Short mmCIF file of C-alpha atoms in Angstrom, two decimals:
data_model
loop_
_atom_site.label_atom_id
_atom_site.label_comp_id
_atom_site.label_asym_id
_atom_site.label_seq_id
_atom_site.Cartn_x
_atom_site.Cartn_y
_atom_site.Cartn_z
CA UNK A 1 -11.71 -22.38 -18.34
CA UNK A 2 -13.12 -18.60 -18.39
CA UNK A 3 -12.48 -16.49 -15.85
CA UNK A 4 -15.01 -14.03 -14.79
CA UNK A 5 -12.67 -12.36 -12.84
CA UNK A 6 -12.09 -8.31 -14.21
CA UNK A 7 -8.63 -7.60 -13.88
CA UNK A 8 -6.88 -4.36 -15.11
CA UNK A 9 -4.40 -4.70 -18.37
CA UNK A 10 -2.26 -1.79 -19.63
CA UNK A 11 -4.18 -1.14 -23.29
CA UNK A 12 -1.06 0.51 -25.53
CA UNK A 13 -0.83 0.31 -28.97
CA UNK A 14 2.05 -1.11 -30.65
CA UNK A 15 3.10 1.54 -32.21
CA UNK A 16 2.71 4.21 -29.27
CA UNK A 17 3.07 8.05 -29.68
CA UNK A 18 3.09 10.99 -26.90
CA UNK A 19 -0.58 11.34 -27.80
CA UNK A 20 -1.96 7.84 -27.14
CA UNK A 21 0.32 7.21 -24.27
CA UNK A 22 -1.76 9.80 -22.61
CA UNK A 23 -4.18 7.55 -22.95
CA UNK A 24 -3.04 4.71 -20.57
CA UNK A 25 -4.85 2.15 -19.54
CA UNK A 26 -8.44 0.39 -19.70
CA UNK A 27 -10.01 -1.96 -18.29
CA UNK A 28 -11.03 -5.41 -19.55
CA UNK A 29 -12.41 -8.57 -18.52
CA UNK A 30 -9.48 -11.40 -18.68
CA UNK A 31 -10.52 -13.73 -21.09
CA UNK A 32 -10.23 -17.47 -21.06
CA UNK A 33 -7.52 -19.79 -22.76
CA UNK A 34 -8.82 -19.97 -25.79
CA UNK A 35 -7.38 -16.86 -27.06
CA UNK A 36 -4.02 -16.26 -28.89
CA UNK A 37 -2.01 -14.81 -25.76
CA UNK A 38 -2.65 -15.56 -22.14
CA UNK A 39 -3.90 -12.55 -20.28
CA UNK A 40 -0.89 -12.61 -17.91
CA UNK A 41 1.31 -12.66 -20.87
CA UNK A 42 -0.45 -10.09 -22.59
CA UNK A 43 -0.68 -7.81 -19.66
CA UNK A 44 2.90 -8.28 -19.32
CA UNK A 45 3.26 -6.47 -22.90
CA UNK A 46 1.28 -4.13 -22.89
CA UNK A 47 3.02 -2.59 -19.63
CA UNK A 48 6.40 -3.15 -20.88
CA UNK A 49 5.40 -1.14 -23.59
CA UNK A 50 3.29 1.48 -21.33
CA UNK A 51 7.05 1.49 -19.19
CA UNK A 52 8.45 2.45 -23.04
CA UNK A 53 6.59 5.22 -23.98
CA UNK A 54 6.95 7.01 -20.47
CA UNK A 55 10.64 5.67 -19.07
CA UNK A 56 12.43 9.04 -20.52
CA UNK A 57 10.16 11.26 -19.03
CA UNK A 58 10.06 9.84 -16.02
CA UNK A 59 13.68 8.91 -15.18
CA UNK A 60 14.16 12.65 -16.79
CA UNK A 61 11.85 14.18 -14.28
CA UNK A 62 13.19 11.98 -11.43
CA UNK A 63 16.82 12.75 -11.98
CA UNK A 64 16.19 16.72 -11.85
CA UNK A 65 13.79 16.25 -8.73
CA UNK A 66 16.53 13.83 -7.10
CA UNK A 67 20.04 15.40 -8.89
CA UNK A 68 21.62 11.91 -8.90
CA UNK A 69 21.56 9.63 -12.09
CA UNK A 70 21.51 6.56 -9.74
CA UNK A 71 18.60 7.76 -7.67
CA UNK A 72 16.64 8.68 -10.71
CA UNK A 73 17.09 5.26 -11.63
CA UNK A 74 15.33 3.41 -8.39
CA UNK A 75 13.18 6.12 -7.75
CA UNK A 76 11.90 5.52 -11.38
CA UNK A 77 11.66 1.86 -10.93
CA UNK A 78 9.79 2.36 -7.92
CA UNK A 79 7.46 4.74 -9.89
CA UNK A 80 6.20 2.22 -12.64
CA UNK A 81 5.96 -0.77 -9.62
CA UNK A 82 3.85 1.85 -7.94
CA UNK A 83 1.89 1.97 -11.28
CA UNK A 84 1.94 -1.50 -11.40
CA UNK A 85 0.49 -2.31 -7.98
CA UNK A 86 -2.25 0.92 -7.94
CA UNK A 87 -3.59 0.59 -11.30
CA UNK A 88 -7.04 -0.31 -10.05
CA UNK A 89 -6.91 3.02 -8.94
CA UNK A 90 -6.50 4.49 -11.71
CA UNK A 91 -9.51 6.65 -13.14
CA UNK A 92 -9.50 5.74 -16.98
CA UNK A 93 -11.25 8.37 -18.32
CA UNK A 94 -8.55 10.95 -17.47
CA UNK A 95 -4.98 11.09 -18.76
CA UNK A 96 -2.63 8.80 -17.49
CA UNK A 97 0.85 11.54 -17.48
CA UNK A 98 -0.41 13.84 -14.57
CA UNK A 99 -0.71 10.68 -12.37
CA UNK A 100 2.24 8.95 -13.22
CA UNK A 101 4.04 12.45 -12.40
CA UNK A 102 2.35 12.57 -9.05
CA UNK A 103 3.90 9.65 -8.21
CA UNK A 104 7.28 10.65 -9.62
CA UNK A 105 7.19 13.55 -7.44
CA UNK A 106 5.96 11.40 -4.61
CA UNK A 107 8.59 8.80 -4.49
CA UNK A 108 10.84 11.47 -5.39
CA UNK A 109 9.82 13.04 -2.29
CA UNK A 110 9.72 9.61 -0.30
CA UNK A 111 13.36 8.92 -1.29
CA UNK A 112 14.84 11.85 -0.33
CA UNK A 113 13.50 11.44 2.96
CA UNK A 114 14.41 8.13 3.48
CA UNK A 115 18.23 9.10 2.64
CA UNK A 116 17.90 12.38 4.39
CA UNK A 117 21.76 11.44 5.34
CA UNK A 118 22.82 11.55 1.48
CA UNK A 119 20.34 14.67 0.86
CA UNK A 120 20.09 15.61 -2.94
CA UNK A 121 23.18 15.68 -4.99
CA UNK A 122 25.72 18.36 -2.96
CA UNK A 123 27.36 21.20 -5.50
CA UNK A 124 30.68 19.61 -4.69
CA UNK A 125 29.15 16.06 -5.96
CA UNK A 126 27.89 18.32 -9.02
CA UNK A 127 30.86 20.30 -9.79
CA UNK A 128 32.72 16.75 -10.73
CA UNK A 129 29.99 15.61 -12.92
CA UNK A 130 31.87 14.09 -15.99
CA UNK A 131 29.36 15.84 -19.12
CA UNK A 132 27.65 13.04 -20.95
CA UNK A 133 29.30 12.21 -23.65
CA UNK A 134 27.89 14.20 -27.28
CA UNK A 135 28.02 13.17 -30.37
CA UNK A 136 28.08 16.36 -31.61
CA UNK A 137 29.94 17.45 -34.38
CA UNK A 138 31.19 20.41 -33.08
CA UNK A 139 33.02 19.83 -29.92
CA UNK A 140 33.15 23.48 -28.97
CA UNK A 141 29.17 23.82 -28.70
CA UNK A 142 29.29 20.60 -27.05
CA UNK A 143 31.30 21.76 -24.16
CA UNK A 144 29.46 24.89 -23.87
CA UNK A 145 25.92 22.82 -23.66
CA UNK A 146 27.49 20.64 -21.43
CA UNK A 147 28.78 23.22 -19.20
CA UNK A 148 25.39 25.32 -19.03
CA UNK A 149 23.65 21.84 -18.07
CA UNK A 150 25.75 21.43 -15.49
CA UNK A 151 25.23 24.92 -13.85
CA UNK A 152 21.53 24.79 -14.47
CA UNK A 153 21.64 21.26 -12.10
CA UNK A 154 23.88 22.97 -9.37
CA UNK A 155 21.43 26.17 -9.06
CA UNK A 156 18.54 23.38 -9.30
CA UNK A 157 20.33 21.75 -6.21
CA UNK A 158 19.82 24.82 -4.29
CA UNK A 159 16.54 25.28 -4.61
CA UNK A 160 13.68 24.69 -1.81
CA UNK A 161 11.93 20.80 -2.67
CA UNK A 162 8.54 22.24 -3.48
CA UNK A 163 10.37 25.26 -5.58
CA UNK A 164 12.29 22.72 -7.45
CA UNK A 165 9.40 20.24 -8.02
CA UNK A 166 7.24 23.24 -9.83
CA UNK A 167 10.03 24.47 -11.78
CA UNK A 168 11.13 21.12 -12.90
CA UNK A 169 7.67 19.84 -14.18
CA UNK A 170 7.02 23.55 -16.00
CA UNK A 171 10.34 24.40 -17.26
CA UNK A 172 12.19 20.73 -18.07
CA UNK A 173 9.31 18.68 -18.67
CA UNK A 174 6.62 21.14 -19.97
CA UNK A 175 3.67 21.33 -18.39
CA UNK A 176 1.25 23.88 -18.16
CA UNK A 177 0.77 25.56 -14.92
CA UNK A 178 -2.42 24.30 -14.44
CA UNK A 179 -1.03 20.80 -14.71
CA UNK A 180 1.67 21.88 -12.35
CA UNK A 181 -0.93 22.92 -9.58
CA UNK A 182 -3.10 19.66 -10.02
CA UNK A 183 0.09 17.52 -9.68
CA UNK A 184 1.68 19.23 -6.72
CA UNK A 185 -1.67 20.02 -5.05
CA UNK A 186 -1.51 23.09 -5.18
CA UNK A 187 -3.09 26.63 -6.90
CA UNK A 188 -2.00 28.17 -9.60
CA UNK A 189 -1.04 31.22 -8.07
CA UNK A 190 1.32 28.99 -5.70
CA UNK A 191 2.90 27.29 -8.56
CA UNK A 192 3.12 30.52 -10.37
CA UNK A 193 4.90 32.16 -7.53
CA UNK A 194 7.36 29.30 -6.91
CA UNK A 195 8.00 29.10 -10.52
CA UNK A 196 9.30 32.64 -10.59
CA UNK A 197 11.42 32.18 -7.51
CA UNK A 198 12.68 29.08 -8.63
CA UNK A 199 13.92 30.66 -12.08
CA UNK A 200 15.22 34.00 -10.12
CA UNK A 201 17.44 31.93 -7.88
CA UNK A 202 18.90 29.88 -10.72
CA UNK A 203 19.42 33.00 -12.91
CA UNK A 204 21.29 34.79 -9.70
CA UNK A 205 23.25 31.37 -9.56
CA UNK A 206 23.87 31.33 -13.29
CA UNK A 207 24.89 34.79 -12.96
CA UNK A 208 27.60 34.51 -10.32
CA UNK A 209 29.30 31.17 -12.39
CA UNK A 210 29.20 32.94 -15.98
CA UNK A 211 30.27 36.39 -14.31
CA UNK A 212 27.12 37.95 -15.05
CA UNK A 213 24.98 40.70 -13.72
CA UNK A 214 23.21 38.98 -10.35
CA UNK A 215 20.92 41.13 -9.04
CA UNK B 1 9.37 55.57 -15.27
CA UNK B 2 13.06 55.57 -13.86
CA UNK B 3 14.87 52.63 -13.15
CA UNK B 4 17.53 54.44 -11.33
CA UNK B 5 16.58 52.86 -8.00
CA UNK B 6 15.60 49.47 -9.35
CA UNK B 7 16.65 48.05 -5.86
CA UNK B 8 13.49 48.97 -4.72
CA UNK B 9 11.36 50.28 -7.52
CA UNK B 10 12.46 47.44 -10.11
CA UNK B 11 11.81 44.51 -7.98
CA UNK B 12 8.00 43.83 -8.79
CA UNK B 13 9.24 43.82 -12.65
CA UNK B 14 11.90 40.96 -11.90
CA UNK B 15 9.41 38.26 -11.21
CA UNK B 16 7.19 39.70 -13.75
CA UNK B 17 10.48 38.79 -15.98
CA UNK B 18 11.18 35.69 -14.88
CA UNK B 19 7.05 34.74 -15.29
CA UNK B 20 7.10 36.21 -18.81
CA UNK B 21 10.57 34.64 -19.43
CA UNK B 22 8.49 30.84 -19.67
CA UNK B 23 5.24 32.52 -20.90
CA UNK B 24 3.33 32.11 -17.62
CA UNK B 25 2.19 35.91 -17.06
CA UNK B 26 -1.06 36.78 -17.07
CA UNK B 27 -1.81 38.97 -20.14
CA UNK B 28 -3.21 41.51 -18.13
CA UNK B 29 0.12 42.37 -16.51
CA UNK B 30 2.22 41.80 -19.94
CA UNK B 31 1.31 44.87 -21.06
CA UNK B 32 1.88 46.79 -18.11
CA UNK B 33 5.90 44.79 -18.18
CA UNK B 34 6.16 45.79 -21.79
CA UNK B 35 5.77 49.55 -20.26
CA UNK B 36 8.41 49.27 -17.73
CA UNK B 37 10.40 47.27 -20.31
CA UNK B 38 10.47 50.21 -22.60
CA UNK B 39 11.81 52.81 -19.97
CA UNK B 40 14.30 50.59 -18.16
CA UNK B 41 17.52 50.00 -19.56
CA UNK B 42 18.18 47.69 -16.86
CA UNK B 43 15.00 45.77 -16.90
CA UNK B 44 15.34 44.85 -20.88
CA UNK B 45 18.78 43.85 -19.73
CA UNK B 46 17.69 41.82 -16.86
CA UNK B 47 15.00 40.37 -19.06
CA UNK B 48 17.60 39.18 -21.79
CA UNK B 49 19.77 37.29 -18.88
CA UNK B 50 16.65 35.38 -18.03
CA UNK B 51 15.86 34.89 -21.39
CA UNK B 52 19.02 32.81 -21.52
CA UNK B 53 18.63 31.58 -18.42
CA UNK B 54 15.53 29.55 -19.41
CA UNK B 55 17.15 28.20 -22.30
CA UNK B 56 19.99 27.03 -20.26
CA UNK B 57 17.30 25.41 -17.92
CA UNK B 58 15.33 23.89 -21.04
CA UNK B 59 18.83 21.79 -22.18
CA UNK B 60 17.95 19.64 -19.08
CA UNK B 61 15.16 18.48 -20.85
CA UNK B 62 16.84 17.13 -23.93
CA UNK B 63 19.92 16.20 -21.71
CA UNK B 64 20.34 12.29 -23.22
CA UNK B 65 19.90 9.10 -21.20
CA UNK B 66 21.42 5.93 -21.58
CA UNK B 67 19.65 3.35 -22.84
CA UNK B 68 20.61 0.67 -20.95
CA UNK B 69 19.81 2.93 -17.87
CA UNK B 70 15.78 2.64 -18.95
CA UNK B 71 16.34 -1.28 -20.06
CA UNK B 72 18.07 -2.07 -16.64
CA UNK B 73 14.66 0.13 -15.12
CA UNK B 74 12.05 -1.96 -17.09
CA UNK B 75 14.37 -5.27 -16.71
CA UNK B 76 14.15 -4.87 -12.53
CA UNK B 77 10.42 -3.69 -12.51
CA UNK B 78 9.36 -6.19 -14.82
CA UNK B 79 11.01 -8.70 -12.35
CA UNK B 80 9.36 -7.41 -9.41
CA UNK B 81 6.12 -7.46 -11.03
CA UNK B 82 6.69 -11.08 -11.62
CA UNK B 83 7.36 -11.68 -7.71
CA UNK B 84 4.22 -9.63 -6.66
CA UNK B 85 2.48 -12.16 -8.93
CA UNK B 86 3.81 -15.37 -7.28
CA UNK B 87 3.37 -13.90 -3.69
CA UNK B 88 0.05 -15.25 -2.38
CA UNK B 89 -2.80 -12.64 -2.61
CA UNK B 90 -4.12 -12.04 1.15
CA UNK B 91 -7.42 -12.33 1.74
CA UNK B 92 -9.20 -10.02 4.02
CA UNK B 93 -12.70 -11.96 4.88
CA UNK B 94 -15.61 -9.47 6.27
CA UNK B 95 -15.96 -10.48 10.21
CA UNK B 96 -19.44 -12.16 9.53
CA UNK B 97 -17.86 -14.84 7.13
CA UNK B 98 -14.81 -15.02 10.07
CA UNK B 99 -17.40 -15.47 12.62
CA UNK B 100 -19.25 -18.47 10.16
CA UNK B 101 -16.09 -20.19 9.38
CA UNK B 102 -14.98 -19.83 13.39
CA UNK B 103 -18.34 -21.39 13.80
CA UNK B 104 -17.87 -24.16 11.50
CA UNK B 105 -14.68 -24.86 12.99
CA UNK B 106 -16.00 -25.13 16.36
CA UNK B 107 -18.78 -27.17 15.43
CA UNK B 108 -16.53 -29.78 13.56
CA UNK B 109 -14.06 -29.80 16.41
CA UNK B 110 -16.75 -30.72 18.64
CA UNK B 111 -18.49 -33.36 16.71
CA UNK B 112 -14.70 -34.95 16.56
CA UNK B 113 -14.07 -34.67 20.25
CA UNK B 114 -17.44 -36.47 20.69
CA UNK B 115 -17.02 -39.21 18.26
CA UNK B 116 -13.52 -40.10 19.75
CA UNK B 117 -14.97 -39.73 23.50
CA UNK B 118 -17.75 -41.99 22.28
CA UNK B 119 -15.35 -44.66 20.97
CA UNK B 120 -12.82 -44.57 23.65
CA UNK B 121 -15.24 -44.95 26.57
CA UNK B 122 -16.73 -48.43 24.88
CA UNK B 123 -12.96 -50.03 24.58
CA UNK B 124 -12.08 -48.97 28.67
CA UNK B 125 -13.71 -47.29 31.67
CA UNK B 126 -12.99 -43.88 32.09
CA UNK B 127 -14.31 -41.56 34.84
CA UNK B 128 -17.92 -43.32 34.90
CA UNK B 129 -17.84 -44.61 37.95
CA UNK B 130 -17.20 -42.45 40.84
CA UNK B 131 -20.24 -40.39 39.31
CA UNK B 132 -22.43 -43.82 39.67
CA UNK B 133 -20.80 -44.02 43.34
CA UNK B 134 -22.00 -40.28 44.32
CA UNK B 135 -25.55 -40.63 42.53
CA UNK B 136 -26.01 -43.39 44.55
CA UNK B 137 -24.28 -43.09 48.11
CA UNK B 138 -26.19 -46.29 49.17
CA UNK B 139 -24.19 -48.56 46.88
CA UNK B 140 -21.17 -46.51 47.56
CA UNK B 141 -20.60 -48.23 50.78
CA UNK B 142 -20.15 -51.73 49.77
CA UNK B 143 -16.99 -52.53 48.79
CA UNK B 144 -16.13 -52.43 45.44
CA UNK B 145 -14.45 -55.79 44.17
CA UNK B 146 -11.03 -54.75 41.84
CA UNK B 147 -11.63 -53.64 38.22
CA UNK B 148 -11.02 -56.21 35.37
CA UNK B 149 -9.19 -55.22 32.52
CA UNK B 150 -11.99 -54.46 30.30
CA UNK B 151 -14.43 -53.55 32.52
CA UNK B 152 -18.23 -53.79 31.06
CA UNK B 153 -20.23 -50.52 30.30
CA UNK B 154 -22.00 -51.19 33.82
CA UNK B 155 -20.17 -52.45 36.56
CA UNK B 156 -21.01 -55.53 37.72
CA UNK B 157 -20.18 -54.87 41.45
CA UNK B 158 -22.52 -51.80 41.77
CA UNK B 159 -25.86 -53.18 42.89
CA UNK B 160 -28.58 -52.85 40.89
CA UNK B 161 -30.56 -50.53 43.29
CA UNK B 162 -33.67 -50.37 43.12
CA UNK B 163 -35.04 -46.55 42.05
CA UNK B 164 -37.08 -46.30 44.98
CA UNK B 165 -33.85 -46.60 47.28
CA UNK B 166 -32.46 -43.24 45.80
CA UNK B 167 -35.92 -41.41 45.02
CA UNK B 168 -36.71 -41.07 48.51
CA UNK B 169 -33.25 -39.49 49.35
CA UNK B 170 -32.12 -36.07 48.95
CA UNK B 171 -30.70 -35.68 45.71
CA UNK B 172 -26.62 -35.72 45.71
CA UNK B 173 -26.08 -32.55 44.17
CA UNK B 174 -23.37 -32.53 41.39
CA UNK B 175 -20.13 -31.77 42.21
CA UNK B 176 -18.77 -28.03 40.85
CA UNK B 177 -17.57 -28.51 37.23
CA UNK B 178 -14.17 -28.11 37.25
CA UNK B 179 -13.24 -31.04 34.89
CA UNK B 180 -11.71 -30.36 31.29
CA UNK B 181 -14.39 -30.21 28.61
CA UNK B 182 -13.18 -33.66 27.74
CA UNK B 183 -13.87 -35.22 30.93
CA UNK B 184 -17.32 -33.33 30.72
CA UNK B 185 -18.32 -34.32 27.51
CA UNK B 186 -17.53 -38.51 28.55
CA UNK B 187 -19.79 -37.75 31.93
CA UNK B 188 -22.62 -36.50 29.99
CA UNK B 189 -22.16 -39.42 27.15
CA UNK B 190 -25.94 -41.08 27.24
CA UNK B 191 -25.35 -43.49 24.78
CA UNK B 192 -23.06 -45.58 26.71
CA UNK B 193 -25.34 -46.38 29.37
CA UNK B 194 -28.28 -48.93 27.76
CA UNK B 195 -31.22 -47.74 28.97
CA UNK B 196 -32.81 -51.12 30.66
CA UNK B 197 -30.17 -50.71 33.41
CA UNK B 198 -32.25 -49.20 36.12
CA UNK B 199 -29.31 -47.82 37.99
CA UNK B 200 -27.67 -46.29 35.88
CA UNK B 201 -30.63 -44.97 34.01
CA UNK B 202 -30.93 -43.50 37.71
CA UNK B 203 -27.51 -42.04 37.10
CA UNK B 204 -27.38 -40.56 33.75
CA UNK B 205 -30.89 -39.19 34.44
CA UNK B 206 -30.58 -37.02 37.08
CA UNK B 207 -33.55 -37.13 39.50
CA UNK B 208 -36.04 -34.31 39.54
CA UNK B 209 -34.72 -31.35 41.61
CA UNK B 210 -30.93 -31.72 40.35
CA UNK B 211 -29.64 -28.39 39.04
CA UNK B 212 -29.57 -28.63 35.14
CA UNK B 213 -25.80 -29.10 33.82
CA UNK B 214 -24.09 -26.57 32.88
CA UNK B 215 -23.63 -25.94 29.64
CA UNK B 216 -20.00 -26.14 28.26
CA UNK B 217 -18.56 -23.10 27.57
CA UNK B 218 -16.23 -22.79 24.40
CA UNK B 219 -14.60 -19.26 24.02
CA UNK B 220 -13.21 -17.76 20.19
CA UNK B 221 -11.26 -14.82 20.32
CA UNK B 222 -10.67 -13.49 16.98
CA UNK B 223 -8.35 -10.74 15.94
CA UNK B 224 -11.38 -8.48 15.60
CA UNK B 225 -11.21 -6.51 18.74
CA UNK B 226 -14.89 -6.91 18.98
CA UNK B 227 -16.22 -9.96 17.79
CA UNK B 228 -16.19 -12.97 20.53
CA UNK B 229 -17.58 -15.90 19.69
CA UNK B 230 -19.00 -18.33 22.95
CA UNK B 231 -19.92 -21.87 21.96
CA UNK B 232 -22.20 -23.77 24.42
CA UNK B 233 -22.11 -27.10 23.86
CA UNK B 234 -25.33 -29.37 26.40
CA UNK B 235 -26.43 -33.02 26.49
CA UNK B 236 -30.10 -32.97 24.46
CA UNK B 237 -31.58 -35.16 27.81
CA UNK B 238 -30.39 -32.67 29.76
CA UNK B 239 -32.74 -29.81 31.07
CA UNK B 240 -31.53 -26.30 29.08
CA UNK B 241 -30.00 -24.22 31.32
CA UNK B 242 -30.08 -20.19 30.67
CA UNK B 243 -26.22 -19.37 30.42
CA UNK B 244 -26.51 -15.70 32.07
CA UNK B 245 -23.93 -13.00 30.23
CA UNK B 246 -21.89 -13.16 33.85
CA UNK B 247 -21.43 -16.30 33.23
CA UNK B 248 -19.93 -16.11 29.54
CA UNK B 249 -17.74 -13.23 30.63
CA UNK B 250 -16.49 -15.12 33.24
CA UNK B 251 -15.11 -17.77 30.94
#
């Protein structure tokens, strides 16, 4: 039987790159069962693969906004349900990454709230974070990497939310300021003046743990 | 210019450095940095430090994730997808198609309650008499022999009195209604009483001057706030009595 019924599917190609992830989703009318794949099964696909392209980014973004690995990790879940269940909302002619980071900065934002007890990662909780493992092959350079990382997230962990959220989508994930303003709501001038706190602050932090010149 | 005093005269130029440390200063102000930069010793050193500092900031981005991390993410939204799709989808009907189905129900409910009043009163008696008694206070004085089992549509005992005994009276006026709509709907049941028996043709048909009836009153609340629905059910050989708004709202 055909349904008439216009329901939203996640359009990705197979073999999906940075560029036509952009391009998210369309919209198309569900067809009936004569075709190869049911719809629901098909739909199912193409947002597993949609969930493929953007997981790093997001869980990336989500674990600077939130400090904790194991945060990151339900706020990010909670990001692509959230994608899931407002698709229809969803404006296909414009790219799909500035939405999907509103909502990572959203739920970010929601999460922190709702454990308001925990807060954001403490320094103390930072100072014993074990470095990730590298497979580098010189140990030395490893350590020092490591080591910066870590001081870069303990200066990000002092940082005011909406400070942090602009310097985090400009700096580690590498948008423009003008996608930075449209994402946070805010103008350019605001993002451009939180930015440079934001990177003042962790340099003065930086500063005082390497033994440098804070000023 | 002289960066002896940068405390105070320096400070502008440090978030011009940390702007132009990630490329985000408006070209009309690099040149004027590039200035500063080139008489302050302690600016071009300040800039380097942030230079570095932004590449320590950038290794977050290529900081690696576990894998199983993003396949344990897709695995648990993937399964809650799956349970949105099994919950039932709630439907949110407009209040006109609430108020039609309401209607509907109303109407069906009624036409029930009628059939089964209809079918009960022809098996046994119910409350048929004592409304024959006070339409005709005449008969009501003779005594009343006891009720058989099945008693017959019209009761034997009741004498067949003539019309002209009760058309010359003053009209017993009908008691306040204060039965249960089921009661009400068996009193006002015509098609029980056969039409050749004078007497009670004298009952169900209430003589002229009787008040009309009045109308049952049915009242729907639904969960919109403003949407009441009254349902007024009245015998067709009735006369149609207006139902004033006092009267709905008092229901």
């Amino acid at each position: 039987m055909a349904s008439e019924a216009a329901i939203v599917v996640f359009n990705v190609p197979a073999e999906v790159s940075s560029a036509t992830a952009r391009e998210g989703f369309s919209s198309v009318k569900a067809r009936g069962s004569d075709d190869d794949v049911a719809p629901k099964a098909r739909e199912r696909e193409d947002f597993e693969r949609l969930m493929k392209a953007h997981e790093q980014r997001v869980f990336r973004a989500a674990w600077r906004l939130l400090g904790r690995r194991e945060d990151a990790q339900d706020a990010a879940q909670e990001v692509f349900l959230r994608l899931y269940r407002y698709r229809h909302r969803f404006d296909e002619r414009r790219p799909l990454e500035p939405w999907l980071y509103r909502i990572t900065v959203n739920v970010c934002r929601d999460l922190r709230r709702r454990r308001r007890v925990r807060q954001t990662a403490s320094l103390e909780e930072l100072e014993e974070t074990r470095p990730l493992v590298s497979a580098d092959p010189d140990p030395g350079a490893a350590a020092r990497i490591a080591e910066e990382r870590r001081i870069v997230e303990q200066a990000l962990a002092t940082l005011a939310e909406k400070e942090r959220a602009a310097l985090v989508l400009r700096d580690v994930q590498g948008l423009s300021t003008a996608e930075v303003a449209e994402i946070l709501g805010s103008s350019q001038v605001t993002v451009r003046s939180q930015i440079s706190r934001a990177r003042l602050k962790i340099k003065k932090y930086r500063d005082r743990k390497l033994g440098g010149s804070p000023r | 210019m002289s960066c002896k005093d940068y405390e105070i005269s320096c400070e502008p130029y440090q978030e011009m450095i940390a702007l132009d440390a990630g490329g985000d200063l408006p070209a009309t102000e690099v040149e004027r940095l590039k200035r500063h930069l080139d008489s302050c010793a302690a600016c071009r050193r300040f800039a380097g430090e942030m230079r570095d500092t932004q590449r320590s900031v950038a290794l977050l981005a290529d900081a690696p994730v576990d894998s199983e991390v993003l396949a344990a993410i897709r695995a648990g939204v993937l399964r809650e997808v799956e349970r949105d799709r099994r919950r039932p989808i709630p439907v949110r009907l407009p209040p006109r198609a609430l108020a039609l189905a309401a209607a509907l129900i109303v109407a069906l409910g009624a036409l029930i309650l009628l059939r089964a009043n209809e079918s009960g009163t022809t098996e046994q008696q119910p409350a048929e008499q004592p409304r024959v008694a006070r339409t005709l206070p005449a008969a009501a004085s003779q005594p009343v022999p006891p009720q058989p089992a099945a008693p017959p549509l019209i009761p034997e005992a009741v004498p067949a009195a003539p019309i002209s005994e009760t058309a010359g009276e003053e009209p017993a006026p009908r008691p306040p209604v204060t039965v249960s709509p089921e009661t009400r709907l068996a009193e006002r049941r015509p098609s029980v009483v056969p039409a050749t028996s004078p007497a009670v043709t004298a009952a169900a048909a209430p003589p002229p001057g009787t008040p009309a009836a009045e109308p049952m009153i049915i009242k729907l609340v639904s969960e919109e706030a403003d949407l009441v629905i009254y349902w007024l059910v009245q015998s067709p050989d009735e006369p149609i009595k207006e139902t004033t708004n006092d009267e709905i709202s008092a229901v």
